[in-house]
Coordinates of C-alpha atoms in Angstrom, one line a residue:
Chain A
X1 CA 18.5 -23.8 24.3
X2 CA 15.1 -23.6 25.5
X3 CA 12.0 -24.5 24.6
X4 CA 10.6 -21.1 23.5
X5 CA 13.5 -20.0 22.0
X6 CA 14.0 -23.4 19.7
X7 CA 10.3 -22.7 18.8
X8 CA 10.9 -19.2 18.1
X9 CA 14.2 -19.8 15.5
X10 CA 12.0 -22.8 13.8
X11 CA 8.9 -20.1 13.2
X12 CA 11.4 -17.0 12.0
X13 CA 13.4 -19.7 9.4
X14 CA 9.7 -21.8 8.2
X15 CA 8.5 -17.3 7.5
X16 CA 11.9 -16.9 6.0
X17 CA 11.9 -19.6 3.9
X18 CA 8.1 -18.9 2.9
X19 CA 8.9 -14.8 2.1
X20 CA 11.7 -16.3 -0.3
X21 CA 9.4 -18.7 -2.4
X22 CA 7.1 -15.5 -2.2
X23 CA 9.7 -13.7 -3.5
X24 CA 10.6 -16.0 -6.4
X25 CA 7.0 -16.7 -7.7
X26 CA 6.2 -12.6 -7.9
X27 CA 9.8 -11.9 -9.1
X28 CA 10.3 -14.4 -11.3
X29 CA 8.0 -16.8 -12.2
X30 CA 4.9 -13.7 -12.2
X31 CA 6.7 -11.3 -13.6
X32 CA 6.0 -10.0 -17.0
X33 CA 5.5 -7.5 -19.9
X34 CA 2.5 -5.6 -19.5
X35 CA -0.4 -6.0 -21.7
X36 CA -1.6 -3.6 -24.4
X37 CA -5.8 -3.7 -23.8
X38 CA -6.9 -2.0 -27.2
X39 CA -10.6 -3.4 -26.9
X40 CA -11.5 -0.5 -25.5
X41 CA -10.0 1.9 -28.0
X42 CA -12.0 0.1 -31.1
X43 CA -14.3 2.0 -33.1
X44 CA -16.5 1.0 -36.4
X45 CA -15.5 -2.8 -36.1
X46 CA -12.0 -1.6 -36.0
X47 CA -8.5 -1.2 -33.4
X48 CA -5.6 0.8 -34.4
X49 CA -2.3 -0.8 -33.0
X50 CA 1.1 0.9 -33.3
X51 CA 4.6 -0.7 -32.8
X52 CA 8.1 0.0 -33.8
X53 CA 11.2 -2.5 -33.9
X54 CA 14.4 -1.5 -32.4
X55 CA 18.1 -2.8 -32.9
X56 CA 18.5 -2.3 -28.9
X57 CA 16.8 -2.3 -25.8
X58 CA 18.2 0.4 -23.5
X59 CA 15.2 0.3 -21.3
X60 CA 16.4 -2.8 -19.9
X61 CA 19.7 -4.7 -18.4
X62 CA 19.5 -6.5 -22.1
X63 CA 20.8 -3.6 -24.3
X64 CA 21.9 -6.1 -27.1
X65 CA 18.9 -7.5 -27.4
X66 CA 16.3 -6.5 -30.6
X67 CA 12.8 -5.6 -29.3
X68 CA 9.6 -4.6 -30.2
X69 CA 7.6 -2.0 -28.3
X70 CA 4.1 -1.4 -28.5
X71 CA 1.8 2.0 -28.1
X72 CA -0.2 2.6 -25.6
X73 CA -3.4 3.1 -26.2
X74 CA -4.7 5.0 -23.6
X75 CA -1.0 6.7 -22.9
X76 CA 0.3 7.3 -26.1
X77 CA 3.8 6.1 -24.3
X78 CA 5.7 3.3 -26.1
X79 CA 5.7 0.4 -23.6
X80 CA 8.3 -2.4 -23.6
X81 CA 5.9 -5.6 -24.9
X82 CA 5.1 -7.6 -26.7
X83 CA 1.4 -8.9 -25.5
X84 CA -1.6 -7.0 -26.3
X85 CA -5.4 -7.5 -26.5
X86 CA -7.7 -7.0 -29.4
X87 CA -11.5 -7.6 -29.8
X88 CA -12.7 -10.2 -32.2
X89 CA -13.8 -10.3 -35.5
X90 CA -12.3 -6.9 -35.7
X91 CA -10.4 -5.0 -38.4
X92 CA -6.9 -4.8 -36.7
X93 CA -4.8 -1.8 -38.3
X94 CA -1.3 -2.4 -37.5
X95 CA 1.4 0.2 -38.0
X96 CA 5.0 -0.6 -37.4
X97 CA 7.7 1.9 -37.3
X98 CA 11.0 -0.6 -38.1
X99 CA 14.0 1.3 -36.6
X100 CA 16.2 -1.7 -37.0
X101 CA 18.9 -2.5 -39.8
X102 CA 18.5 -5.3 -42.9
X103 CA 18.8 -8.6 -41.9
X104 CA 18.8 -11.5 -44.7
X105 CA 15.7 -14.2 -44.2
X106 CA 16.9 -17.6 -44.0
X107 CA 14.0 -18.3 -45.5
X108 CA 13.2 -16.2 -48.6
X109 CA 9.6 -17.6 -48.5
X110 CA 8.9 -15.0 -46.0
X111 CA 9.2 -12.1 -47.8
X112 CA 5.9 -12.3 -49.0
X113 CA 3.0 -10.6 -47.3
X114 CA 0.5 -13.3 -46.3
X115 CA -2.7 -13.2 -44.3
X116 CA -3.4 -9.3 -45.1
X117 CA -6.7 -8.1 -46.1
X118 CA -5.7 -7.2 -49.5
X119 CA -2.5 -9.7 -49.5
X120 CA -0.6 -6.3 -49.2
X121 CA 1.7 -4.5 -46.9
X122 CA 1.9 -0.6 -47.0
X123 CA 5.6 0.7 -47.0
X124 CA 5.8 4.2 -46.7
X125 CA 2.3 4.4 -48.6
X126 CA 3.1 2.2 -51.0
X127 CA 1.7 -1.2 -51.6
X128 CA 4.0 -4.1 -51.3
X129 CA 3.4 -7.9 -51.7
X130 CA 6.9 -9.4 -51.9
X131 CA 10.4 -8.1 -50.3
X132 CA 13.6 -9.7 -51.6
X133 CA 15.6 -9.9 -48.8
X134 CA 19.1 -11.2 -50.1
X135 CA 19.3 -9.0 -53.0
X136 CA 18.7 -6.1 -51.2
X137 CA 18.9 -4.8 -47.9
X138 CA 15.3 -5.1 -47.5
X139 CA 14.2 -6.5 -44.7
X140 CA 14.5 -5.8 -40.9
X141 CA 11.8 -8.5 -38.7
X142 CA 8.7 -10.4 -39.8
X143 CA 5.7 -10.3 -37.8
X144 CA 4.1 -13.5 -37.9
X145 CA 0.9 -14.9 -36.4
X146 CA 1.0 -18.7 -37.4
X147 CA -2.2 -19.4 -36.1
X148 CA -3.7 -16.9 -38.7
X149 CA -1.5 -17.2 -41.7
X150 CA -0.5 -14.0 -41.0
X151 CA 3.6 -13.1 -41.8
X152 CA 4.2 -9.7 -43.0
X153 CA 8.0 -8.9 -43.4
X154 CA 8.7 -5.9 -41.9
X155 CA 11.1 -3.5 -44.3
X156 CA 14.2 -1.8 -43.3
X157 CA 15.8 0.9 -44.3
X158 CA 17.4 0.4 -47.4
X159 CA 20.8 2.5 -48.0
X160 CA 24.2 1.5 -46.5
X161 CA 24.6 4.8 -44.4
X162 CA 21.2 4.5 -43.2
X163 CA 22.3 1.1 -41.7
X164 CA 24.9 2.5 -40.1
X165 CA 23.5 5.3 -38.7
X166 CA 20.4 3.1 -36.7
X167 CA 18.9 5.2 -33.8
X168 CA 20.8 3.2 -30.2
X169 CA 18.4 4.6 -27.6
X170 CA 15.0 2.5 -27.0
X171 CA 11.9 3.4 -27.7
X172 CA 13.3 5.1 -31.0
X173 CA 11.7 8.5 -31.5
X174 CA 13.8 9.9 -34.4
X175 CA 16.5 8.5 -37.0
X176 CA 16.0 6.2 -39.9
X177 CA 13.3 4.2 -39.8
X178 CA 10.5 2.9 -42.0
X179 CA 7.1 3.1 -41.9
X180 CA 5.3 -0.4 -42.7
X181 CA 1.1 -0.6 -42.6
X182 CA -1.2 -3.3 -43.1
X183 CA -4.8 -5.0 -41.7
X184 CA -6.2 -8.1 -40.7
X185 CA -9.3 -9.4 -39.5
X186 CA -8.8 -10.9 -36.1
X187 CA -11.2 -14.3 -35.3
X188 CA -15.4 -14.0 -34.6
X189 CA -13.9 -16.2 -31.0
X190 CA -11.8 -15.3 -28.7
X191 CA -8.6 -17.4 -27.8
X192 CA -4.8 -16.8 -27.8
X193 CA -2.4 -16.1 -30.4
X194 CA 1.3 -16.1 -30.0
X195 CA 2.8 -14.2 -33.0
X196 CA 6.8 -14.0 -33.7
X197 CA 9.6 -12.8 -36.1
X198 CA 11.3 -15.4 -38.3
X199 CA 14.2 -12.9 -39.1
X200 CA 17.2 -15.0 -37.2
X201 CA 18.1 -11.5 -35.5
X202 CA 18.8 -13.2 -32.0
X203 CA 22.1 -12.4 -33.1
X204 CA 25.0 -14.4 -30.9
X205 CA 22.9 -17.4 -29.7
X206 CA 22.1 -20.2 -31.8
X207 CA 21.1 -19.8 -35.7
X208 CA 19.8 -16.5 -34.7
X209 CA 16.9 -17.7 -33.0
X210 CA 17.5 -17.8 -29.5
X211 CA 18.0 -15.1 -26.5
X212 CA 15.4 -12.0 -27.9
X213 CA 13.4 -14.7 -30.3
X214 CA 11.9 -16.4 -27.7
X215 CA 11.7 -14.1 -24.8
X216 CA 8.4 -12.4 -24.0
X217 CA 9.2 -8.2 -24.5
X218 CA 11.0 -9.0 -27.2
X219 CA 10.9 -10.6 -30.3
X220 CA 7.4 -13.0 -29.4
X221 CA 4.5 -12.5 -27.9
X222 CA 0.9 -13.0 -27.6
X223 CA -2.2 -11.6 -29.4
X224 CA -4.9 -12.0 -26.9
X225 CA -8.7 -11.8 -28.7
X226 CA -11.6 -10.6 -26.7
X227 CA -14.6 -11.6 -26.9
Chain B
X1 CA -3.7 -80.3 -1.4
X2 CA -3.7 -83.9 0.0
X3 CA -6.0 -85.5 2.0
X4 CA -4.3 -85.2 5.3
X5 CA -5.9 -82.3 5.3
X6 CA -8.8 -81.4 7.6
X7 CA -11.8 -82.0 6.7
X8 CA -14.5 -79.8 5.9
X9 CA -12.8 -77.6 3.5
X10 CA -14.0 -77.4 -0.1
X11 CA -10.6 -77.4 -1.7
X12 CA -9.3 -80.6 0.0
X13 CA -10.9 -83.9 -2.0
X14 CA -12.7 -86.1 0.5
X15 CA -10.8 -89.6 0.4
X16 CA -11.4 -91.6 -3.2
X17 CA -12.4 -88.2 -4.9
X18 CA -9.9 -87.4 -7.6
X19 CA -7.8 -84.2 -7.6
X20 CA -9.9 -81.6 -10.2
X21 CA -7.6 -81.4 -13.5
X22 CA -6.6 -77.7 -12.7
X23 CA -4.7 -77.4 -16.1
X24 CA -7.4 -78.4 -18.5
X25 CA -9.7 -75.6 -16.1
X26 CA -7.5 -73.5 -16.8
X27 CA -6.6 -74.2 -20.4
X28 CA -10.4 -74.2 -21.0
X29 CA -11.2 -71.3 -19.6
X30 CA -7.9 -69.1 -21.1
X31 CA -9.2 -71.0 -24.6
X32 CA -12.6 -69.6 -24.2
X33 CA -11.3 -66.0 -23.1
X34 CA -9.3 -66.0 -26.1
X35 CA -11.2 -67.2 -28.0
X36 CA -13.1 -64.2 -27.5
X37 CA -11.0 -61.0 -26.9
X38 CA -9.2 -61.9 -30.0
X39 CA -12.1 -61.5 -32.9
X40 CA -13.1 -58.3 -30.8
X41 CA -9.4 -56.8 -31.0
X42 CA -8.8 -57.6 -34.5
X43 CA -12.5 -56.5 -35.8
X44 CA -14.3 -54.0 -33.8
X45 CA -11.0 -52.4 -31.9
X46 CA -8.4 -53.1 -34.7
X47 CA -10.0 -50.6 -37.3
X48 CA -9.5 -47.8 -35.1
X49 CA -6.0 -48.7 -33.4
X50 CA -3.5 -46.2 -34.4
X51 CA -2.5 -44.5 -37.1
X52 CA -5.4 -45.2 -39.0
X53 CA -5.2 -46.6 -42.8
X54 CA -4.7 -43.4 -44.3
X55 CA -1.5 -44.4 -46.2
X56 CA 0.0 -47.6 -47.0
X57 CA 3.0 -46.8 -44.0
X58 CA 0.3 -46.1 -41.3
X59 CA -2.1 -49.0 -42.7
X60 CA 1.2 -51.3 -42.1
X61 CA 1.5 -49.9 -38.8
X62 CA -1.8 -50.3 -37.7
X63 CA -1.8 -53.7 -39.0
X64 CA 1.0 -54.5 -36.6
X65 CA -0.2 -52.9 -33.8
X66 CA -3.1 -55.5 -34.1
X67 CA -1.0 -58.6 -34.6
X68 CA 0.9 -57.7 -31.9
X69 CA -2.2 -56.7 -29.6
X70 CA -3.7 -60.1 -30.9
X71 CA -0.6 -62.1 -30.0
X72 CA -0.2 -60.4 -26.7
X73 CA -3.6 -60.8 -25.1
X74 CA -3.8 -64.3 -25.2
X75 CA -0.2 -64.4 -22.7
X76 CA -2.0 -61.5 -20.6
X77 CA -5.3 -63.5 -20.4
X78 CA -3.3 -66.4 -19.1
X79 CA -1.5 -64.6 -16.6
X80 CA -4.9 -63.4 -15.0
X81 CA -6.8 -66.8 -16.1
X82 CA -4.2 -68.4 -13.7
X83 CA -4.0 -65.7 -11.0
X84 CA -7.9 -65.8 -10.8
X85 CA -8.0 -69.3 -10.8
X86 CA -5.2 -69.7 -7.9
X87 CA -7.3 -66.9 -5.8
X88 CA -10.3 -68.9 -6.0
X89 CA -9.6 -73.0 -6.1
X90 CA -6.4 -72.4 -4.2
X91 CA -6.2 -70.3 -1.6
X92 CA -6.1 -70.5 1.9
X93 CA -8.5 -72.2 4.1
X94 CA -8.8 -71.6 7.8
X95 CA -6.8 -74.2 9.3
X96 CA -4.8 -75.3 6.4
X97 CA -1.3 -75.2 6.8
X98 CA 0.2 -77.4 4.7
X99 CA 2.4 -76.5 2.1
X100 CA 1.5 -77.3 -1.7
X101 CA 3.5 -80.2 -4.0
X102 CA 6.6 -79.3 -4.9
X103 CA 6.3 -78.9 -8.8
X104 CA 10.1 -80.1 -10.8
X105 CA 11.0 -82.6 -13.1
X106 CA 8.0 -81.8 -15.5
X107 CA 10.2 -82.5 -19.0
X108 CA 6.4 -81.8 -20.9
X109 CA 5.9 -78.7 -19.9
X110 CA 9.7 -77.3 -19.9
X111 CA 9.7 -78.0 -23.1
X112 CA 6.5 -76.8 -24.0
X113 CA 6.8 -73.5 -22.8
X114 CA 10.6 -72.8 -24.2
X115 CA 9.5 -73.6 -27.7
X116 CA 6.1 -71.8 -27.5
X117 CA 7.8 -68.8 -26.3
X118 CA 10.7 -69.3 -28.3
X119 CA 8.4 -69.8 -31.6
X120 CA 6.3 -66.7 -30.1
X121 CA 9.4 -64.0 -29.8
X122 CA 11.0 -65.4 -33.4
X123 CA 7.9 -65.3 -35.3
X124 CA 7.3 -61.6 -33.7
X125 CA 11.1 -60.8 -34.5
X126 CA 11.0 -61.9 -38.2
X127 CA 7.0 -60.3 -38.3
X128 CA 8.7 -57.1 -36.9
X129 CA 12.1 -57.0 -38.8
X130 CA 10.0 -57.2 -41.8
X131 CA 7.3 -54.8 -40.9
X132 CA 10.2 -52.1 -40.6
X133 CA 11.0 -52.0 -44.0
X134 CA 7.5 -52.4 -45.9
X135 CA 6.8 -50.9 -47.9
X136 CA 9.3 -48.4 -48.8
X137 CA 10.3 -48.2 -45.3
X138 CA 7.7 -47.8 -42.9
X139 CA 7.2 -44.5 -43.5
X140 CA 10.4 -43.6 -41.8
X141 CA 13.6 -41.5 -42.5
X142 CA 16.1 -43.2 -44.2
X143 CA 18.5 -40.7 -44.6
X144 CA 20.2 -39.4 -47.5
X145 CA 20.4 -42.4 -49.5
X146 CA 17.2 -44.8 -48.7
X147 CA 17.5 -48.7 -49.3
X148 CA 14.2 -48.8 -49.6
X149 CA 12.2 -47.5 -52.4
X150 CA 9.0 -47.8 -54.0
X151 CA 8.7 -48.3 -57.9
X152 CA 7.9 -45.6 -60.3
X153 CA 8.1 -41.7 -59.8
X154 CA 6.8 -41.0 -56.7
X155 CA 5.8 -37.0 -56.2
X156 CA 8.6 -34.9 -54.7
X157 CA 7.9 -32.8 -51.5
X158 CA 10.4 -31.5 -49.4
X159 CA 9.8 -30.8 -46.1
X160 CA 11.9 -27.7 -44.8
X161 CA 11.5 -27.2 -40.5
X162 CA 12.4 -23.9 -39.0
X163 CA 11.5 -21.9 -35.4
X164 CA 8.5 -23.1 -35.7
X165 CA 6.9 -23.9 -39.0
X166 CA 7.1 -26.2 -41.6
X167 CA 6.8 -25.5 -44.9
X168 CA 6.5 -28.0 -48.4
X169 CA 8.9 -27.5 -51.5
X170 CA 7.1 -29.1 -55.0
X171 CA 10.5 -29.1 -57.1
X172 CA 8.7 -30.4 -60.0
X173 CA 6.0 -27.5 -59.7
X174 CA 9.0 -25.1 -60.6
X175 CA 10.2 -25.6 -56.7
X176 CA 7.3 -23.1 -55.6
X177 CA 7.0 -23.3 -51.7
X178 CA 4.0 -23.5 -49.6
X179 CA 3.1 -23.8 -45.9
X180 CA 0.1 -25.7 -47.3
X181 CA 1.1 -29.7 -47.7
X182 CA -1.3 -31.3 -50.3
X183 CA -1.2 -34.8 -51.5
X184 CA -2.5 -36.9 -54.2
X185 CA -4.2 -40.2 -53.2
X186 CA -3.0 -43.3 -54.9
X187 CA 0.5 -41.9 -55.9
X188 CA 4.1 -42.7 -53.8
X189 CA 5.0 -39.2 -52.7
X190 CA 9.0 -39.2 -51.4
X191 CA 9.6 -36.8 -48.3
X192 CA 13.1 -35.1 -48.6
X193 CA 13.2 -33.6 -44.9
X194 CA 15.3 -30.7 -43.6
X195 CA 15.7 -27.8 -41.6
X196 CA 17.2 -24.1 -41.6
X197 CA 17.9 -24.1 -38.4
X198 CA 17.8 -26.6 -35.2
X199 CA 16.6 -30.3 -35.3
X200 CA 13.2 -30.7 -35.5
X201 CA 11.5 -34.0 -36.0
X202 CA 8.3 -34.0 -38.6
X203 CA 5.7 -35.7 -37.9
X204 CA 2.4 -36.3 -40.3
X205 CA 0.6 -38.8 -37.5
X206 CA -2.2 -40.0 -40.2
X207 CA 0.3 -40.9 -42.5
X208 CA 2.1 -43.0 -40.4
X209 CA 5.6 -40.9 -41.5
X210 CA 8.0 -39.3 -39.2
X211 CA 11.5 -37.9 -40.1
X212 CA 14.0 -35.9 -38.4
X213 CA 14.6 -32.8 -39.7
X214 CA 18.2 -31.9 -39.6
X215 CA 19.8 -28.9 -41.0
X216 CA 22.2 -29.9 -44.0
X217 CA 20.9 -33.4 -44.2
X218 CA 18.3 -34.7 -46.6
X219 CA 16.3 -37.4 -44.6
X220 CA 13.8 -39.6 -46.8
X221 CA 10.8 -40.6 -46.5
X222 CA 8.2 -42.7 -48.3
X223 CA 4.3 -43.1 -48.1
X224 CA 1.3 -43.9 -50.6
X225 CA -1.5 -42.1 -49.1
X226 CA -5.4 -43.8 -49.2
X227 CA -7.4 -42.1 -48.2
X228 CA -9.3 -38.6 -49.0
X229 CA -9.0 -36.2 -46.0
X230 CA -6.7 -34.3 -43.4
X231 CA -4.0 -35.2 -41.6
X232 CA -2.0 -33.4 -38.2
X233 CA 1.5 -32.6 -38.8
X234 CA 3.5 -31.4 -35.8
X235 CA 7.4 -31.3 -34.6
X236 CA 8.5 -34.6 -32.6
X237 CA 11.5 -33.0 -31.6
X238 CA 11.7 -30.3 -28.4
X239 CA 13.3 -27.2 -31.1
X240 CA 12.5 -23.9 -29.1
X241 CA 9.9 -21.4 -27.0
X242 CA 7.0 -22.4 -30.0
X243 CA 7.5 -26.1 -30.7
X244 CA 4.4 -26.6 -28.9
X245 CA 3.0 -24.8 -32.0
X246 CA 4.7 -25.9 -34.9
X247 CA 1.8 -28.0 -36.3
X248 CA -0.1 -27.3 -39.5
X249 CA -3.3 -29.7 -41.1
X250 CA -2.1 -31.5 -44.3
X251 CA -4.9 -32.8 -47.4
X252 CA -5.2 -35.6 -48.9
X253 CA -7.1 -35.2 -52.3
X254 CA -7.9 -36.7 -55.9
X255 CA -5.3 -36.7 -58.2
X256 CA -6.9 -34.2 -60.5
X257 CA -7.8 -31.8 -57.5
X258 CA -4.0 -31.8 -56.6
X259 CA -2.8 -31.1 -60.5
X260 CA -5.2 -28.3 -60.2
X261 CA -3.9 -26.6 -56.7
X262 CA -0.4 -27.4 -57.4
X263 CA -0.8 -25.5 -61.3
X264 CA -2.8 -22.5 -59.0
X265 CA -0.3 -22.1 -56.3
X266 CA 2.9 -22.3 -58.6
X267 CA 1.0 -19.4 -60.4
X268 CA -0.2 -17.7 -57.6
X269 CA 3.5 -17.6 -55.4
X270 CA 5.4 -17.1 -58.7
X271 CA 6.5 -13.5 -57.7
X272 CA 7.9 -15.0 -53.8
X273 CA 9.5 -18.4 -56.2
X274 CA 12.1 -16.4 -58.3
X275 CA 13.4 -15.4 -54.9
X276 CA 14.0 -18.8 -53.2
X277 CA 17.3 -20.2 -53.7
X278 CA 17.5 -23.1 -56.3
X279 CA 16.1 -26.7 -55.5
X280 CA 18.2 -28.1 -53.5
X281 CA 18.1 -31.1 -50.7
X282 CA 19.4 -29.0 -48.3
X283 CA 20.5 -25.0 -47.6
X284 CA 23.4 -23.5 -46.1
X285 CA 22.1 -20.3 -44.8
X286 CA 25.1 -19.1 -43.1
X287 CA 26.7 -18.5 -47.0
X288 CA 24.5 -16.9 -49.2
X289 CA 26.0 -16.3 -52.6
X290 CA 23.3 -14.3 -53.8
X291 CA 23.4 -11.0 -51.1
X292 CA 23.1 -7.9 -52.7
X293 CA 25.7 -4.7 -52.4
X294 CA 24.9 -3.4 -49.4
X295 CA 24.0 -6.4 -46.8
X296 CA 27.3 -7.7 -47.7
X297 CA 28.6 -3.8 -47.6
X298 CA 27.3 -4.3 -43.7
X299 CA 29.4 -7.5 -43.1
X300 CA 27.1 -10.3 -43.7
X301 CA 27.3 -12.9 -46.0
X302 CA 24.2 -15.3 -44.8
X303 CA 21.3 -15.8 -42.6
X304 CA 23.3 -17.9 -40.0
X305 CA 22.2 -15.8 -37.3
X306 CA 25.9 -15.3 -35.5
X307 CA 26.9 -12.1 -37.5
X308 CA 26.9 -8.6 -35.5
X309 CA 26.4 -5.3 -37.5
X310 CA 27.8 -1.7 -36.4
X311 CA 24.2 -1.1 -35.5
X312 CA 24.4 -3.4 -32.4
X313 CA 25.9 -1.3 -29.7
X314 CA 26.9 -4.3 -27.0
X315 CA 29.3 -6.9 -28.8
X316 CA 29.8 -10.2 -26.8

């Protein structure tokens, strides 16, 4: 082989080899959810962020998995994420739309509302401070910032048929669902929050908790606060 | 060194000078070294070694840590007393070839160095062996059924570890639960540690306490706080995406402050108490006697976690 050929192969395998561990770092180790800016949407000292919780996740090649999707702001499209970015000491109004079925806490601790302005949840209207979720089928997914002492459960519906009959395409847009409310005041500085749902719905991997629970998109995230 | 060798050189003894008494150098100077880094390590560094003093466990602990840093100093002094000494008085001079004396035979200081090290590793053994248990156990798990105990009543708080949070059970403050850990000072409080879901290891650094925290096992622990303040909890044990974060700032405070908080909270979380299961050591969440009509209508019958409802439309 000659010279300029043997130079030649080593230059096309070194680019090859290079364009692969290009390939992996965007892919793979870069890739992720998009994040929900809602600094610019806040008005009087207060942001308005919408979710909803579904059983499934069509949109993606986990459709088993439970998810959270979030609102966008500007679009009014439901995005498949779980990071978004608030300003701070602002009045965050959360609403969640919980399209998924009852699930039992393992800890019944966290059916109490905690960390709300008014230590209260709003379901369907309705102010709520404690959900029982072994006696009834009460509760769906929590969302939980620890770093703020926030954990709201979020209800489910309630009624055995409604259970049953879950809407199975992601983002939800009709079937039965509830409708769960509540505020918080986000920190006066900015830093990084990861918030997540201590309902063990990762159902099939270990104690519940593994698989959507700890997967960015999913069940965990981050609340980013501006300053 | 003899005196064959050439002359000239500083290490070599001119004919009739005697050879310096190297040992007693260096035995005066090691003396004198120790003499001073001890007092410094046990009273300006020894205070602020690790844990701290803020419970009788981490006070122990801290207390060995400065034995054993005032024991150990004195062996590494001597190694670089010697290796200093050697690189100075002994080492090699331009046209010195000579070997040294071949050193054997010495019975003295055999002897002398097997039973100082011997006495040295023993009296650290017996030091340490004893230091594990006191008091009440060092401050670490003893599982289900601790040896070691303190006297009296000590307060009751179970730890219960989950992905990611700990939170504190007072079973006799009608079993209310609380992410918030308070503590009285002066009183034995007993640690019965567990977890809902994976291990986990807790971890109250000030305290000088550390426990795994395994699901259906009751691990023990014992510690008298000290001292007024805050403490860092955190997990010891890799549990998840969020172990990172499972930490949470404990309080240490009077004994009347604590009757107050701990009467306030059981009132306060009363409504979220008459849901929690019974007091009990541990918690089975994967059979859950108590679920109502229409969970168990939906084919559950816990929180385990490995149950698949109609609603999920890809079974595995």
């Amino acid at each position: 082989m000659s010279l300029p050929v043997r130079v030649a192969t080593l230059i096309v395998a070194f680019a090859a080899v290079v364009a692969v561990a290009i390939f992996i770092v965007i892919h793979y180790l870069l890739a992720g959810p998009p994040v929900e800016d809602f600094t610019s949407t806040a008005s009087a000292g207060q942001v308005n962020v919408t979710m909803q919780t579904d059983a499934q996740t069509t949109v993606t090649d986990k459709p088993d998995w439970v998810t959270y999707f979030i609102k966008n702001p500007q679009t009014g499209q439901w995005d498949h994420t779980t990071l978004f970015k608030v300003p701070a000491n602002t009045r965050v109004n959360v609403t969640i739309l919980g399209f998924d079925g009852c699930t039992p806490l393992r800890n019944q601790f966290w059916g109490q509302v905690q960390g709300t302005i008014g230590g209260v949840e709003y379901l369907n209207g309705k102010p709520v401070s404690t959900l029982n979720s072994w006696a009834q089928c009460a509760v769906q997914h929590t969302f939980s910032i620890p770093g703020l002492g926030l954990s709201v459960p979020v209800a489910s519906p309630t009624s055995l048929q409604a259970n049953n009959n879950l809407c199975s395409t992601s983002p939800c847009t009709s079937g039965p669902h509830t409708v769960v409310a509540f505020s918080f005041m986000t920190p006066s500085k900015p830093g990084v929050f990861i918030w997540q749902c201590r309902i063990p719905c990762g159902l099939g991997y270990l104690y519940g908790f593994g698989g959507p629970m700890q997967t960015f998109g999913y069940m965990t995230g981050n609340m980013e606060v501006a300053a | 060194m003899t005196a064959a060798s050439e002359a000239g050189q500083p290490a070599v003894p001119a004919p009739g000078r005697p050879e310096p008494r190297h040992g007693l150098r260096i035995f005066l100077i090691w003396l004198v070294a120790s003499a001073i880094a001890d007092p410094l390590i046990w009273f300006l560094l020894g205070p602020h070694m690790p844990p701290g003093a803020m419970s009788s466990s981490a006070a122990h602990q801290q207390t060995t840590i400065n034995v054993m840093a005032v024991m150990s100093v004195p062996v590494m002094l001597f190694v670089l007393v010697y290796s200093g000494y050697a690189l100075v008085v002994w080492r090699h001079r331009e046209g010195d070839e000579e070997d040294g004396p071949p050193i054997h035979g010495n019975a003295r200081i055999s002897a002398t160095w097997i039973v100082a090290t011997a006495v040295i590793v023993l009296g650290l053994f017996v030091y340490g062996t004893v230091e594990l248990i006191a008091p009440a156990g060092a401050g670490a798990g003893e599982g289900p059924t601790p040896i070691w105990k303190p006297g009296g009543t000590p307060l009751q708080v179970q730890v219960i570890a989950q992905q990611w949070v700990f939170t504190y059970r007072y079973p006799q403050f009608g079993g209310v639960e609380t992410p918030q850990l308070v503590l009285p000072e002066g009183q034995f409080v007993q640690f019965n540690v567990t977890s809902l879901d994976v291990i986990h290891s807790w971890w109250a650094y000030q305290l000088g306490v550390k426990a795994d925290a395994n699901p259906d096992v009751n691990n023990v622990a014992y510690t008298k706080p000290g001292q007024l303040g805050t403490f860092r909890v955190r997990c010891a044990e890799l549990c998840g995406l969020w172990h990172g974060a499972m930490t949470n700032v404990g309080y240490v405070v009077t004994a009347a402050q604590f009757q107050s908080w701990a009467t306030a909270t059981e009132t306060r979380l009363a409504a979220v108490t008459k849901n929690l299961p019974p007091y009990s050591t541990t918690y089975d969440a994967n059979a859950i006697s108590t679920l109502g009509k229409v969970p168990t209508e939906l084919g559950m019958n816990g929180a385990g976690g490995g149950f698949y409802g109609p609603q999920v439309p890809v079974q595995p």
